Coordinates of C-alpha atoms in Angstrom, one line a residue:
X1353 CA 6.9 11.5 40.1
X1354 CA 4.7 14.3 38.4
X1355 CA 5.6 14.7 34.7
X1356 CA 6.1 10.4 35.0
X1357 CA 2.1 10.3 36.1
X1358 CA 1.5 12.5 33.1
X1359 CA 3.1 10.2 30.6
X1360 CA 1.8 7.2 32.0
X1361 CA -1.7 9.3 31.9
X1362 CA -0.5 10.4 28.4
X1363 CA 0.5 6.7 27.5
X1364 CA -3.3 5.2 28.4
X1365 CA -5.0 7.6 26.9
X1366 CA -3.3 6.7 23.9
X1367 CA -4.5 3.4 23.4
X1368 CA -7.5 3.6 24.7
X1369 CA -10.6 3.8 21.4
X1370 CA -11.7 7.3 21.2
X1371 CA -14.7 6.2 20.0
X1372 CA -17.3 4.6 22.1
X1373 CA -18.6 0.1 20.9
X1374 CA -21.1 0.4 19.7
X1375 CA -21.2 -3.4 19.0
X1376 CA -25.4 -4.0 19.1
X1377 CA -26.1 -1.6 16.1
X1378 CA -23.5 -1.9 14.4
X1379 CA -23.1 -0.7 11.2
X1380 CA -25.6 2.5 11.9
X1381 CA -24.2 4.6 8.9
X1382 CA -22.6 2.8 5.5
X1383 CA -19.3 0.7 5.5
X1384 CA -16.6 1.8 2.4
X1385 CA -14.6 -1.2 1.3
X1386 CA -11.9 0.3 -0.7
X1387 CA -10.3 -2.2 -3.3
X1388 CA -6.7 -1.1 -5.2
X1389 CA -6.9 -2.5 -8.2
X1390 CA -9.1 -1.0 -11.7
X1391 CA -12.7 -1.2 -11.4
X1392 CA -13.8 -3.9 -12.8
X1393 CA -11.0 -6.5 -12.2
X1394 CA -11.7 -9.3 -10.0
X1395 CA -10.4 -7.9 -6.7
X1396 CA -13.2 -4.9 -7.5
X1397 CA -16.3 -7.8 -8.3
X1398 CA -14.5 -9.9 -5.7
X1399 CA -14.9 -6.7 -3.3
X1400 CA -18.8 -6.6 -4.7
X1401 CA -19.9 -10.0 -4.8
X1402 CA -18.5 -10.0 -1.3
X1403 CA -19.9 -6.5 0.1
X1404 CA -23.4 -7.5 -1.0
X1405 CA -24.4 -9.8 0.8
X1406 CA -23.1 -9.2 3.8
X1407 CA -24.6 -5.2 3.2
X1408 CA -28.0 -7.3 3.3
X1409 CA -27.3 -9.3 6.7
X1410 CA -25.6 -5.8 8.3
X1411 CA -28.5 -3.4 7.3
X1412 CA -26.5 -1.4 5.7
X1413 CA -24.7 -0.7 2.0
X1414 CA -20.7 -1.9 2.1
X1415 CA -19.9 1.0 -0.2
X1416 CA -16.7 -0.9 -3.1
X1417 CA -13.9 2.1 -3.9
X1418 CA -11.6 1.5 -6.2
X1419 CA -8.0 3.4 -5.2
X1420 CA -5.5 2.8 -8.0
X1421 CA -1.3 1.6 -7.7
X1422 CA 1.3 1.0 -6.4
X1423 CA 0.4 -2.6 -6.7
X1424 CA -2.3 -2.0 -3.9
X1425 CA -0.3 -0.5 -1.1
X1426 CA -2.3 3.3 -2.3
X1427 CA -5.5 1.2 -1.2
X1428 CA -3.8 -0.2 1.9
X1429 CA -2.5 3.0 3.0
X1430 CA -5.5 4.9 3.2
X1431 CA -6.9 1.7 4.9
X1432 CA -4.4 1.6 8.0
X1433 CA -4.5 4.8 8.7
X1434 CA -8.1 5.1 8.7
X1435 CA -10.0 5.0 12.0
X1436 CA -10.3 1.3 13.6
X1437 CA -14.3 1.8 14.0
X1438 CA -15.2 -0.9 11.5
X1439 CA -16.4 1.8 8.9
X1440 CA -13.4 1.3 6.6
X1441 CA -12.3 -1.8 5.0
X1442 CA -10.5 -3.1 2.2
X1443 CA -10.2 -5.6 0.0
X1444 CA -6.8 -7.3 -0.2
X1445 CA -5.3 -9.8 -2.6
X1446 CA -1.9 -12.0 -1.8
X1447 CA -0.7 -8.7 -4.0
X1448 CA -0.3 -7.5 -0.2
X1449 CA 2.4 -9.9 0.6
X1450 CA 4.0 -9.7 -1.6
X1451 CA 4.3 -5.4 -1.5
X1452 CA 5.7 -6.4 2.0
X1453 CA 7.8 -8.3 0.6
X1454 CA 9.1 -5.9 -2.5
X1455 CA 8.9 -2.2 -1.3
X1456 CA 11.8 -1.0 1.3
X1457 CA 9.3 1.7 2.6
X1458 CA 5.8 1.5 3.1
X1459 CA 3.4 3.9 4.5
X1460 CA 2.6 1.1 6.8
X1461 CA 3.7 -2.5 8.5
X1462 CA 2.0 -5.2 6.3
X1463 CA 1.7 -7.7 9.5
X1464 CA 1.2 -5.2 12.6
X1465 CA -0.9 -2.3 10.5
X1466 CA -4.1 -4.3 10.1
X1467 CA -6.5 -6.8 11.8
X1468 CA -8.0 -9.4 9.5
X1469 CA -11.2 -9.9 9.4
X1470 CA -11.4 -13.7 7.0
X1471 CA -10.1 -14.8 3.9
X1472 CA -12.7 -15.0 0.7
X1473 CA -11.0 -16.9 -2.6
X1474 CA -8.3 -18.4 -2.6
X1475 CA -6.6 -19.8 -6.6
X1476 CA -3.8 -21.0 -8.0
X1477 CA -2.0 -19.8 -11.5
X1478 CA -2.3 -21.7 -14.1
X1479 CA 0.5 -22.2 -16.8
X1480 CA -0.4 -21.7 -20.1
X1481 CA 1.2 -21.9 -23.9
X1482 CA -0.5 -21.7 -26.9
X1483 CA -3.3 -24.1 -28.8
X1484 CA -0.3 -24.8 -31.8
X1485 CA 2.8 -25.5 -29.2
X1486 CA 5.5 -27.8 -29.1
X1487 CA 4.8 -28.3 -25.2
X1488 CA 2.5 -30.5 -24.4
X1489 CA 2.2 -30.4 -20.7
X1490 CA 4.4 -28.7 -17.9
X1491 CA 7.7 -31.9 -18.1
X1492 CA 8.5 -30.5 -21.5
X1493 CA 8.7 -27.3 -20.5
X1494 CA 11.4 -27.9 -17.8
X1495 CA 13.3 -30.3 -20.1
X1496 CA 13.4 -27.7 -22.0
X1497 CA 14.6 -25.4 -19.1
X1498 CA 17.8 -28.0 -18.4
X1499 CA 19.0 -29.1 -22.3
X1500 CA 19.1 -24.5 -22.5
X1501 CA 20.0 -23.0 -18.5
X1502 CA 18.3 -19.2 -18.5
X1503 CA 16.9 -19.0 -21.9
X1504 CA 13.3 -19.4 -22.0
X1505 CA 11.5 -17.2 -21.4
X1506 CA 7.7 -17.3 -19.3
X1507 CA 5.9 -13.3 -19.4
X1508 CA 3.9 -12.0 -16.8
X1509 CA 2.1 -9.4 -15.5
X1510 CA 5.5 -7.6 -14.5
X1511 CA 8.5 -7.3 -11.9
X1512 CA 7.4 -8.2 -8.9
X1513 CA 4.1 -10.0 -9.5
X1514 CA 2.4 -12.8 -7.9
X1515 CA 2.8 -14.3 -10.9
X1516 CA 6.9 -13.6 -11.0
X1517 CA 7.4 -14.3 -8.2
X1518 CA 5.3 -17.2 -8.8
X1519 CA 7.5 -18.6 -12.1
X1520 CA 11.2 -17.3 -9.6
X1521 CA 9.6 -19.8 -6.3
X1522 CA 8.8 -22.9 -9.3
X1523 CA 12.4 -22.3 -10.6
X1524 CA 14.3 -22.5 -7.5
X1525 CA 12.5 -26.1 -6.2
X1526 CA 13.2 -27.1 -10.2
X1527 CA 15.9 -26.8 -9.6
X1528 CA 16.2 -24.4 -13.2
X1529 CA 16.9 -21.4 -15.0
X1530 CA 14.3 -19.7 -17.1
X1531 CA 13.8 -16.3 -18.1
X1532 CA 11.0 -13.8 -17.1
X1533 CA 9.6 -11.1 -19.3
X1534 CA 7.3 -8.9 -17.6
X1535 CA 4.2 -7.1 -19.1
X1536 CA 2.1 -3.7 -17.8
X1537 CA 0.2 -6.5 -17.0
X1538 CA -2.2 -9.4 -18.0
X1539 CA -3.5 -8.5 -21.5
X1540 CA -0.8 -7.1 -22.4
X1541 CA 1.3 -10.8 -21.6
X1542 CA -1.5 -12.6 -23.4
X1543 CA -1.0 -10.7 -26.3
X1544 CA 2.7 -11.4 -26.3
X1545 CA 1.6 -15.4 -25.9
X1546 CA -0.5 -14.8 -28.5
X1547 CA 1.5 -12.9 -30.9
X1548 CA 4.8 -15.8 -30.4
X1549 CA 7.0 -13.2 -28.1
X1550 CA 7.1 -15.6 -25.8
X1551 CA 6.8 -19.2 -25.5
X1552 CA 4.3 -20.3 -22.2
X1553 CA 2.7 -17.8 -19.2
X1554 CA 2.1 -18.0 -15.9
X1555 CA -1.0 -15.9 -15.8
X1556 CA -4.7 -16.3 -13.4
X1557 CA -6.9 -18.0 -14.7
X1558 CA -9.9 -14.6 -15.2
X1559 CA -7.1 -13.8 -18.1
X1560 CA -7.2 -16.9 -19.8
X1561 CA -9.8 -19.5 -18.9
X1562 CA -12.3 -17.7 -21.5
X1563 CA -8.9 -18.6 -24.8
X1564 CA -8.8 -22.3 -23.0
X1565 CA -12.0 -23.1 -23.2
X1566 CA -11.5 -21.4 -27.1
X1567 CA -9.1 -23.7 -28.7
X1568 CA -6.2 -20.7 -29.2
X1569 CA -4.7 -21.8 -25.3
X1570 CA -3.2 -24.7 -23.5
X1571 CA -2.9 -25.4 -20.3
X1572 CA 0.2 -26.7 -18.8
X1573 CA 0.0 -26.7 -14.9
X1574 CA -1.8 -25.3 -12.0
X1575 CA 0.3 -24.0 -9.3
X1576 CA -2.1 -25.2 -6.7
X1577 CA -1.4 -28.0 -4.6
X1578 CA -4.2 -30.3 -6.6
X1579 CA -6.4 -29.7 -9.4
X1580 CA -8.5 -26.3 -9.9
X1581 CA -12.3 -28.1 -10.3
X1582 CA -12.6 -24.8 -12.9
X1583 CA -10.1 -27.5 -15.4
X1584 CA -10.4 -31.5 -13.4
X1585 CA -8.5 -32.4 -16.6
X1586 CA -4.5 -30.5 -16.2
X1587 CA -2.5 -31.9 -13.7
X1588 CA -1.0 -30.1 -11.5
X1589 CA 2.8 -28.3 -10.8
X1590 CA 3.7 -31.2 -7.7
X1591 CA 2.2 -33.6 -10.0
X1592 CA 4.9 -32.4 -12.3
X1593 CA 8.7 -32.2 -11.5
X1594 CA 8.0 -30.3 -8.6
X1595 CA 6.9 -31.8 -5.5
X1596 CA 5.5 -29.7 -2.8
X1597 CA 5.1 -26.9 -5.2
X1598 CA 2.2 -25.2 -4.0
X1599 CA 1.5 -21.2 -5.0
X1600 CA -2.2 -19.1 -4.9
X1601 CA -3.1 -16.1 -5.0
X1602 CA -6.3 -15.0 -2.2
X1603 CA -8.8 -12.6 -1.2
X1604 CA -9.3 -11.5 1.9
X1605 CA -10.9 -8.6 4.1
X1606 CA -8.2 -6.6 6.6
X1607 CA -9.5 -3.4 8.4
X1608 CA -7.3 -1.3 10.5
X1609 CA -5.6 -2.5 13.8
X1610 CA -7.7 -1.5 16.6
X1611 CA -10.8 -2.7 15.4
X1612 CA -13.2 -2.9 18.5
X1613 CA -13.7 -7.3 18.9
X1614 CA -17.6 -7.1 18.3
X1615 CA -16.9 -5.6 15.7
X1616 CA -14.8 -8.0 14.4
X1617 CA -16.1 -11.0 15.4
X1618 CA -19.6 -9.5 13.8
X1619 CA -17.7 -8.8 10.2
X1620 CA -16.1 -12.9 10.3
X1621 CA -19.5 -14.1 11.4
X1622 CA -20.9 -12.2 7.7
X1623 CA -18.2 -12.8 5.7
X1624 CA -18.5 -16.5 6.7
X1625 CA -22.2 -16.6 6.2
X1626 CA -21.9 -15.3 3.2
X1627 CA -19.7 -17.6 1.7
X1628 CA -22.0 -21.1 2.3
X1629 CA -25.0 -19.0 0.3
X1630 CA -24.7 -21.4 -3.1
X1631 CA -24.6 -18.1 -5.3
X1632 CA -21.7 -16.8 -4.0
X1633 CA -19.4 -19.4 -3.9
X1634 CA -21.1 -20.0 -7.9
X1635 CA -19.8 -16.3 -8.8
X1636 CA -15.9 -17.2 -6.9
X1637 CA -16.4 -19.3 -8.9
X1638 CA -16.9 -18.6 -12.0
X1639 CA -14.2 -15.4 -11.3
X1640 CA -11.2 -19.0 -10.6
X1641 CA -11.6 -19.2 -7.3
X1642 CA -12.7 -21.1 -4.4
X1643 CA -14.6 -19.6 -1.7
X1644 CA -13.1 -20.4 1.9
X1645 CA -13.3 -17.9 4.8
X1646 CA -11.1 -18.3 7.5
X1647 CA -10.7 -16.7 11.2
X1648 CA -8.9 -13.9 12.1
X1649 CA -6.1 -15.3 13.0
X1650 CA -5.9 -18.2 10.8
X1651 CA -5.8 -15.3 8.2
X1652 CA -3.3 -13.2 9.8
X1653 CA -1.3 -15.8 10.7
X1654 CA -1.5 -16.9 6.6
X1655 CA -0.2 -12.6 5.5
X1656 CA 1.8 -13.3 7.4
X1657 CA 4.0 -16.2 7.0
X1658 CA 3.2 -15.2 2.9
X1659 CA 5.2 -12.1 3.2
X1660 CA 8.2 -14.2 5.4
X1661 CA 8.0 -16.4 2.2
X1662 CA 8.2 -14.4 -0.1
X1663 CA 10.3 -12.3 1.3
X1664 CA 12.9 -15.2 1.0
X1665 CA 12.2 -15.5 -2.4
X1666 CA 12.5 -12.5 -4.0
X1667 CA 16.4 -12.1 -1.7
X1668 CA 16.7 -15.3 -4.0
X1669 CA 16.3 -14.4 -6.6
X1670 CA 17.9 -11.0 -6.1
X1671 CA 14.4 -9.3 -7.4
X1672 CA 15.4 -4.9 -6.5
X1673 CA 13.2 -4.0 -3.3
X1674 CA 11.6 -0.7 -5.4

């Protein structure tokens, strides 16, 4: 009996927050926001845009740190292991859900080991070819894929990237077979396209928009459900023969699981207020995204659904798990 009481007491201590919750004074020191990709990239820029604004209203600076490697999982692992006190956050991207689908073993659980705070931005990918390409529309691409199953190649930023899985889902929904050619990042796939090594690529707007506007590239389709405001004349895939196709990447803020609710609510409120500011919305639009916040519950459900969705795509495409 005594042993059972000791075990129960120990279990109670294990779930009791180790720190006092001072919601009325939070934050009392700078907040770290980790992101898992190279400095100066899309994730880094998004983190700095939102971090600068919420730092003003929170009264403490948001220090953005790059912890790149392993598709963003190094930074995610660091945040999952951090104390859930609101002083360590993760700028997560759509790749967070992809990693949960693609990796056999991760040092964290993609959904359960994090508290979702809020989404920040959503953006489509673009199906892009060169300006002189024979493909004038995405319907032309589908026709070529059907005429020669498994021969039509497309480039992406790498095996298991969101771009790659977007291509695999596209092939499945369109009932075609295409040849995926992985490169080391968007810049490498863009170089391959411009040199004629692949007839088209799937890439985020930030990687290709300047070349589209400069006349070197032609955007054939956007992967979102509607026309992307940055290129309103480019119809989505769903309007060009693949009804219901919808792939958008995203960025949002996660925290270690167990964040005190008053702290979670404060962070969520500040992020959503920042996303209403015209300057923040304009900056995110410049990076190819649409500013859109969420409740913590909405974001957590989205991450879980995206992880499940990409897990099915990985299984259907027989992509080797890493």
